Short mmCIF file of C-alpha atoms in Angstrom, two decimals:
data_model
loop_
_atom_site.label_atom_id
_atom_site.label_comp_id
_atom_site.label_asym_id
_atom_site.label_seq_id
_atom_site.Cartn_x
_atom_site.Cartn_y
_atom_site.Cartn_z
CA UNK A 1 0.00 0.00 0.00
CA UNK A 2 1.02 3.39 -0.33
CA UNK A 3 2.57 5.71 2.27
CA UNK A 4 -0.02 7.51 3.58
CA UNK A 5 0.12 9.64 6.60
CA UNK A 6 -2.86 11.22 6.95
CA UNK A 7 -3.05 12.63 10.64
CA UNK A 8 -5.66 14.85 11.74
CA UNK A 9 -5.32 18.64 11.35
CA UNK A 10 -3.97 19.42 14.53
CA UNK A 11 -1.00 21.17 15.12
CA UNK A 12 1.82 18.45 16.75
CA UNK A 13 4.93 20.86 16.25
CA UNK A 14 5.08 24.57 16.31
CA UNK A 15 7.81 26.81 15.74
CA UNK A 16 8.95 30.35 17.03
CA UNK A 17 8.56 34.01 16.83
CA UNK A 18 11.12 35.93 15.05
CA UNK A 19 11.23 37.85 18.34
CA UNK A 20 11.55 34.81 20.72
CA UNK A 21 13.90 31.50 20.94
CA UNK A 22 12.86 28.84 19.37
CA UNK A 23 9.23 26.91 20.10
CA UNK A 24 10.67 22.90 20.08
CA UNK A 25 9.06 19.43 20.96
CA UNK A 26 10.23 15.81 22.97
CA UNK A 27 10.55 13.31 26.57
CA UNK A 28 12.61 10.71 27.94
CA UNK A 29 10.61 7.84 28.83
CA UNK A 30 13.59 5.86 30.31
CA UNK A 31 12.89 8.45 33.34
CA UNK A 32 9.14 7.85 34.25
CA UNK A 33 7.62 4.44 35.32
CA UNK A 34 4.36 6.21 35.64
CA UNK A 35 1.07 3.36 35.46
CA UNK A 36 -0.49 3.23 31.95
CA UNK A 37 -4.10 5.60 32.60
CA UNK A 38 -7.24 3.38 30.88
CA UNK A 39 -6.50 6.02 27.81
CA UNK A 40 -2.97 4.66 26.99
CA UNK A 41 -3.89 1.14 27.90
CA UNK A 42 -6.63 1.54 25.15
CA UNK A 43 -4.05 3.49 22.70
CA UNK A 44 -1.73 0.89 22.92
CA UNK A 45 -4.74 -1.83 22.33
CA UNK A 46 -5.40 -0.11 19.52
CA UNK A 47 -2.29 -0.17 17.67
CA UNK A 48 -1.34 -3.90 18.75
CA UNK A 49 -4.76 -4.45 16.66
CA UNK A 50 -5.10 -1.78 13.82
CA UNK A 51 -2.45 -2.15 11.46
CA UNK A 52 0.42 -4.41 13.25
CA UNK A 53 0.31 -6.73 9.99
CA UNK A 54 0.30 -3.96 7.27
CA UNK A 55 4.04 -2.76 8.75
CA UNK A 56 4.86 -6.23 7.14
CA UNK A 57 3.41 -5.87 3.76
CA UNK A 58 5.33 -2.58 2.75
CA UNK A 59 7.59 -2.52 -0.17
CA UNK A 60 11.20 -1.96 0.91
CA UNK A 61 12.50 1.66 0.78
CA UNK A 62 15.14 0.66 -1.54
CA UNK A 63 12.39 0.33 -4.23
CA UNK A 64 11.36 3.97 -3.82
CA UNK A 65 13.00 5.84 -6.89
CA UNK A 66 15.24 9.01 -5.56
CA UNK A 67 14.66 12.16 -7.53
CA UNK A 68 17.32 13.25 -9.83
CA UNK A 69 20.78 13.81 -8.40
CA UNK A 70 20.24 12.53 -5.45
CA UNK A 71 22.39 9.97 -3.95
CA UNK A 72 21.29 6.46 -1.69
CA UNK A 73 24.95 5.79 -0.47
CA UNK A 74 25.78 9.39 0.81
CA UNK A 75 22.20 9.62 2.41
CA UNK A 76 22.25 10.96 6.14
CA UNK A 77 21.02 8.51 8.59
CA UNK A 78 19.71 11.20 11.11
CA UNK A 79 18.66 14.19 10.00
CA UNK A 80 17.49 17.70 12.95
CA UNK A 81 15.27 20.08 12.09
CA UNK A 82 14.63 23.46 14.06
CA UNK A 83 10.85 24.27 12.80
CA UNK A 84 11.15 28.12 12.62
CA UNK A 85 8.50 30.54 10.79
CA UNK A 86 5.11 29.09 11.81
CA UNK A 87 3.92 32.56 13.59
CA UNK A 88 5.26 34.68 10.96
CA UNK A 89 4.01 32.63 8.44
CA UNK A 90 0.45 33.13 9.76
CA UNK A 91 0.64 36.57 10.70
CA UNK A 92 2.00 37.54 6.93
CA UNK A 93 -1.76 36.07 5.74
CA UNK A 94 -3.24 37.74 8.34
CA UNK A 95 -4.34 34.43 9.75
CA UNK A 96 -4.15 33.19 13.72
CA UNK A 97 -1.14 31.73 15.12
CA UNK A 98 -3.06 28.35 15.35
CA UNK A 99 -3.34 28.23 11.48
CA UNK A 100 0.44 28.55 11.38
CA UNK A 101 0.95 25.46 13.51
CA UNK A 102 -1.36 23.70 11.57
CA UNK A 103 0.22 24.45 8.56
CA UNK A 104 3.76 23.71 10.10
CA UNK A 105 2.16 19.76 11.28
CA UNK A 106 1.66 19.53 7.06
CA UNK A 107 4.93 20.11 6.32
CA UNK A 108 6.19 17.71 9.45
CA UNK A 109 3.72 15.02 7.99
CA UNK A 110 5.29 15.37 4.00
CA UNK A 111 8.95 15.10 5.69
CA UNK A 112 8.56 12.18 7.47
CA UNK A 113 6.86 10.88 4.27
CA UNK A 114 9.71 11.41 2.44
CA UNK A 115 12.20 10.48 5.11
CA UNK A 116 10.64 6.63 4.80
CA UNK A 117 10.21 7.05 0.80
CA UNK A 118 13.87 8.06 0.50
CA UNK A 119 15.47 6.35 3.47
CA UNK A 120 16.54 8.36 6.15
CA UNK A 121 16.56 6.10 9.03
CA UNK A 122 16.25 9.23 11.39
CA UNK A 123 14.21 12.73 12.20
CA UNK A 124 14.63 14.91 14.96
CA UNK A 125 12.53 18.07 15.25
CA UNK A 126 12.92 20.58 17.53
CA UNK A 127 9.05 21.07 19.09
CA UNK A 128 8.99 22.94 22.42
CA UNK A 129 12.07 24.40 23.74
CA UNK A 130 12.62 24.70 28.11
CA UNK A 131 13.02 28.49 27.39
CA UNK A 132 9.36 28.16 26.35
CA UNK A 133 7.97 27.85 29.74
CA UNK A 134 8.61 31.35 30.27
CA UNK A 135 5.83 32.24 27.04
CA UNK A 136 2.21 33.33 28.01
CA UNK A 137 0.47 30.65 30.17
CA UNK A 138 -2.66 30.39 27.66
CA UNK A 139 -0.30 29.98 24.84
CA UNK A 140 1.49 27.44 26.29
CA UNK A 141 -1.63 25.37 27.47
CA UNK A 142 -2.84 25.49 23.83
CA UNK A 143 0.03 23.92 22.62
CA UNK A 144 0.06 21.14 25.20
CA UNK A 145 -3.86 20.51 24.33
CA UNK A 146 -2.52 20.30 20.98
CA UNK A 147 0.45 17.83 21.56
CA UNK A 148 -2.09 15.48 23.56
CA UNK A 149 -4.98 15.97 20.98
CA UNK A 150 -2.86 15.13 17.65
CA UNK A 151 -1.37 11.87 19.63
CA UNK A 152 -4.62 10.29 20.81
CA UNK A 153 -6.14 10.78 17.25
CA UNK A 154 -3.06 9.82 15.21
CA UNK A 155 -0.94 6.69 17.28
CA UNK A 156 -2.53 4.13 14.34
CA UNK A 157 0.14 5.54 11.81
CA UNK A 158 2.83 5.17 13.45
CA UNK A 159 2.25 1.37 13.97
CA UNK A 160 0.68 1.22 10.38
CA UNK A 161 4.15 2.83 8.68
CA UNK A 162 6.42 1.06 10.91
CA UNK A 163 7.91 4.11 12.65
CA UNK A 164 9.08 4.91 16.28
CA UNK A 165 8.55 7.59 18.14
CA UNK A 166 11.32 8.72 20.72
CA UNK A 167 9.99 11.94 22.62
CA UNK A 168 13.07 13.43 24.45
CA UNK A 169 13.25 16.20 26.79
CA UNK A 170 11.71 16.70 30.32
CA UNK A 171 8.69 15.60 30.60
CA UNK A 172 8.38 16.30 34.55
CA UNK A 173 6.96 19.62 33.42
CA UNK A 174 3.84 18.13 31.03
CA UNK A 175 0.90 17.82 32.12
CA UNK A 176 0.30 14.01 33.52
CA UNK A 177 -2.16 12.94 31.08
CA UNK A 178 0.65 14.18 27.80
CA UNK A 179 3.33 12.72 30.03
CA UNK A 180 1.66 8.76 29.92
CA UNK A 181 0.74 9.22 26.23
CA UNK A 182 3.59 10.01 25.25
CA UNK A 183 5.52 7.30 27.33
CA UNK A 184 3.19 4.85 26.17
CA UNK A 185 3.12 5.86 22.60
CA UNK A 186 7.04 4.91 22.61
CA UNK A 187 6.65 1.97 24.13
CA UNK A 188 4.36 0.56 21.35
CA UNK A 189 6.40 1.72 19.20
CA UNK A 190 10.03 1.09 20.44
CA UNK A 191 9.63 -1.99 18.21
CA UNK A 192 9.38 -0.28 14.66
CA UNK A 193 11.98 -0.29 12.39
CA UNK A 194 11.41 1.40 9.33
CA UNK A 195 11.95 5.49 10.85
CA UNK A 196 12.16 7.04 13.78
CA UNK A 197 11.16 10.10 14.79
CA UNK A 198 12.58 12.12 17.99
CA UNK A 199 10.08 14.66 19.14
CA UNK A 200 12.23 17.24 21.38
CA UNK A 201 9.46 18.59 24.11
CA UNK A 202 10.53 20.87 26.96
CA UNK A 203 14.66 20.25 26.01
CA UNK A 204 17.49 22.18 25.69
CA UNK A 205 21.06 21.57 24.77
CA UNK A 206 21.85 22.67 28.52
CA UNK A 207 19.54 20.62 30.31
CA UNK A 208 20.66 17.39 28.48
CA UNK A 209 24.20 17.92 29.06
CA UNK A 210 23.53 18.92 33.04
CA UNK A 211 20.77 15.72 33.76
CA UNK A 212 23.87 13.86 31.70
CA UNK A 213 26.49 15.17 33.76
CA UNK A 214 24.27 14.60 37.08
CA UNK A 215 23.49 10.93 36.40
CA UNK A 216 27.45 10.19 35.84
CA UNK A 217 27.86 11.66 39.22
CA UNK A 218 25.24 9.66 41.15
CA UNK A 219 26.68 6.55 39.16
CA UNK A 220 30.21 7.69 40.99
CA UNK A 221 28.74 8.75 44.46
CA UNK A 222 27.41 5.00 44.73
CA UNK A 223 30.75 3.81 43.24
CA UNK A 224 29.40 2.65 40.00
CA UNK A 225 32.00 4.93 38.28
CA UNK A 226 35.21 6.42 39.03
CA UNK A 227 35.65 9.50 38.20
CA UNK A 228 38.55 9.31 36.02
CA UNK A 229 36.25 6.50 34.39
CA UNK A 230 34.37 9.33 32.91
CA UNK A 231 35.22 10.12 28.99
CA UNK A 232 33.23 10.46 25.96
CA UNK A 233 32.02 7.57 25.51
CA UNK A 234 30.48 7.55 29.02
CA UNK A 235 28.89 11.00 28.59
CA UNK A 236 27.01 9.61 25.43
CA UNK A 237 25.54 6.86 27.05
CA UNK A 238 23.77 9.24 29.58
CA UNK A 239 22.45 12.13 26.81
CA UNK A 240 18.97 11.69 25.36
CA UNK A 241 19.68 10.80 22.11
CA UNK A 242 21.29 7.73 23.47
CA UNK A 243 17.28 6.56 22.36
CA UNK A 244 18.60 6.01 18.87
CA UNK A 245 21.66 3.86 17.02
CA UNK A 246 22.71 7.28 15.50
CA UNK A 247 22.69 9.84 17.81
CA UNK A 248 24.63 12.38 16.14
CA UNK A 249 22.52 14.19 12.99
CA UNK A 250 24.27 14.30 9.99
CA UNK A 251 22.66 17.21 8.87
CA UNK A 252 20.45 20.16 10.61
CA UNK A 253 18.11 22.40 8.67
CA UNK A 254 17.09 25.52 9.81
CA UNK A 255 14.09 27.36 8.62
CA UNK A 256 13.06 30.95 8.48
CA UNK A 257 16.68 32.65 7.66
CA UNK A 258 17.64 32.44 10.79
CA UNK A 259 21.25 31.46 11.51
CA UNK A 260 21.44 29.98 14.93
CA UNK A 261 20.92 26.55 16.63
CA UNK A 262 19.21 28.18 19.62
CA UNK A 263 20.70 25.94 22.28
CA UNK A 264 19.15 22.65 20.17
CA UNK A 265 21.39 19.35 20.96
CA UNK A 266 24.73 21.44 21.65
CA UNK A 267 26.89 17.98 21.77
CA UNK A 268 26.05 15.66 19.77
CA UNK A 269 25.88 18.85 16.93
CA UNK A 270 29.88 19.01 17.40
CA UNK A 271 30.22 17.75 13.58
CA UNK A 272 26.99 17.72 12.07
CA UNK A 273 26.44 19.63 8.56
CA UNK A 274 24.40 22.70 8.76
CA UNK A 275 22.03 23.90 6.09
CA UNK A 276 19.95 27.34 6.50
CA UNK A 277 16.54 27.86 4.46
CA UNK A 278 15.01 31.08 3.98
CA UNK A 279 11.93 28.99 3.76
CA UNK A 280 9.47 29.55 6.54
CA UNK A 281 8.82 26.04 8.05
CA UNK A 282 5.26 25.33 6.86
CA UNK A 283 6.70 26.35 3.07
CA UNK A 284 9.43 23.60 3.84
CA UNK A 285 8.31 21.22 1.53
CA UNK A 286 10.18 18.39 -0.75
CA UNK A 287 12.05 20.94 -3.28
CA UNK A 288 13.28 22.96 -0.11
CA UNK A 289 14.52 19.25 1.41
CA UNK A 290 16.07 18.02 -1.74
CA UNK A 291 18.10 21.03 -1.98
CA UNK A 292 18.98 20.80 1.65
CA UNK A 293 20.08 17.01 0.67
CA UNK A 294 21.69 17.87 -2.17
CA UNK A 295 23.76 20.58 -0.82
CA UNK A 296 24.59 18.00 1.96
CA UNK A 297 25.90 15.35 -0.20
CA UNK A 298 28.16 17.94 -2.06
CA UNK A 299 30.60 18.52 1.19
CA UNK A 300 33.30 16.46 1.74
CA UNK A 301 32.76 16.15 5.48
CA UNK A 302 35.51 16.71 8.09
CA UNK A 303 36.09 15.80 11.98
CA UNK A 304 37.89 18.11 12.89
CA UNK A 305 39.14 22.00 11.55
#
């Protein structure tokens, strides 16, 4: 059958003002053993049920014809995206905010399409940033009614296309019912293989190198750990992204002109390729990605100066 992801027309992601930091999106899971509410238990019914046996009828994505130019074997496995331009976007149509958002979960939707049509094993967008608690308290209890809303109605594609769903981030701050959706919603799906896509809700750069950095030194204050025993490879196993088999993006995208990374995965960004589109994000659509791709598969990458 053909990809389809037809998710209701609620706005999952948004993105931010041109006068504010970034508006970014995703949990950790691995940190909460909170008991599944009758709502997730049903959820994850649901998708055990609905569509467990299409995920094994799909035709491989090595079938899917690339568009002109565009390379399989230099492909990035994990691509980042900071969603920028949904408020401006509305506000130059003289249209709500809310229609922005919507429009910016359309252009989400078509690049995790063409993530699984072209092969990219990996998505991260940046949804709700921590700096975004400090926004207008109606605003940001819209958006959480709209994270929770858009999950509920749409879990059945993700089991249906085969994808996971890591939400990173800290969750602590949702509100309890997002908090056991969302953990739920990755634990039905922690078994798809086809994509993944890491939701980044309430996170920072900052906060996942501190709860990093604190977790290494509880592991050595109950003498898991020395602390020379600490290195790189140690630090890594305690960041967020350690929800993934590439943790480090290969490429970022940035919408909306703007030419910052607004404190979005500060370490594991140490040698990822950057691309900036003038694009705002719900305009980002496949010609805007393939150029990002293309422009990507033209450097000769270095680690290092």
């Amino acid at each position: 059958m053909p990809f389809s992801l037809h998710f209701s027309p609620t706005p999952l992601i948004t993105a931010p003002s041109p006068l504010s930091k970034p508006f970014f999106l995703v949990p950790y899971y691995h940190t909460l053993h909170a008991p599944k509410s009758p709502l997730c238990s049903s959820m994850e019914h649901a998708l055990t049920h609905q569509g467990k046996q299409e995920a094994f009828d799909r035709r491989p994505e090595d079938s899917q014809t690339l568009p002109l130019g565009l390379r399989r074997d230099a492909m990035p496995s994990h691509v980042a995206v900071i969603m920028d331009g949904n408020r401006r976007w509305a506000r130059l149509r003289d249209l709500p905010v809310r229609s922005g958002y919507e429009a910016g979960v359309e252009s989400l939707r078509k690049i995790v399409e063409i993530c699984c049509k072209w092969g990219i094993k990996v998505l991260s967008v940046f949804a709700f940033s921590s700096d975004n608690w400090f926004r207008p308290k109606v605003e940001v209890e819209f958006l959480m009614s709209l994270f929770e809303r858009a999950m509920q109605e749409d879990t059945g594609i993700f089991f249906r296309e085969n994808i996971r769903i890591s939400v990173i981030g800290d969750l602590t701050k949702l509100p309890k019912a997002l908090q056991e959706l969302m953990v739920n919603l990755e634990e039905a799906t922690k078994n798809n293989t086809r994509f993944q896509l890491i939701v980044a809700v309430s996170y920072s750069g900052h906060y996942d190198v501190v709860q990093a950095c604190q977790r290494l030194a509880l592991k050595a204050k109950c003498g898991l750990i020395e602390p020379s025993d600490i290195n790189v490879s140690l630090m890594e196993q305690e960041l967020e992204t350690n929800c993934t088999e590439f943790p480090h993006p290969d490429l970022l995208i940035r919408t909306s002109g703007e030419f910052r990374i607004s404190n979005f995965m500060l370490w594991q960004l140490a040698y990822t390729e950057l691309f900036f589109a003038q694009s705002l994000w719900p305009d980002f659509g496949e010609a805007e990605f393939l150029k990002a791709l293309l422009a990507f598969q033209q450097r000769q990458r270095r680690y290092g100066v």
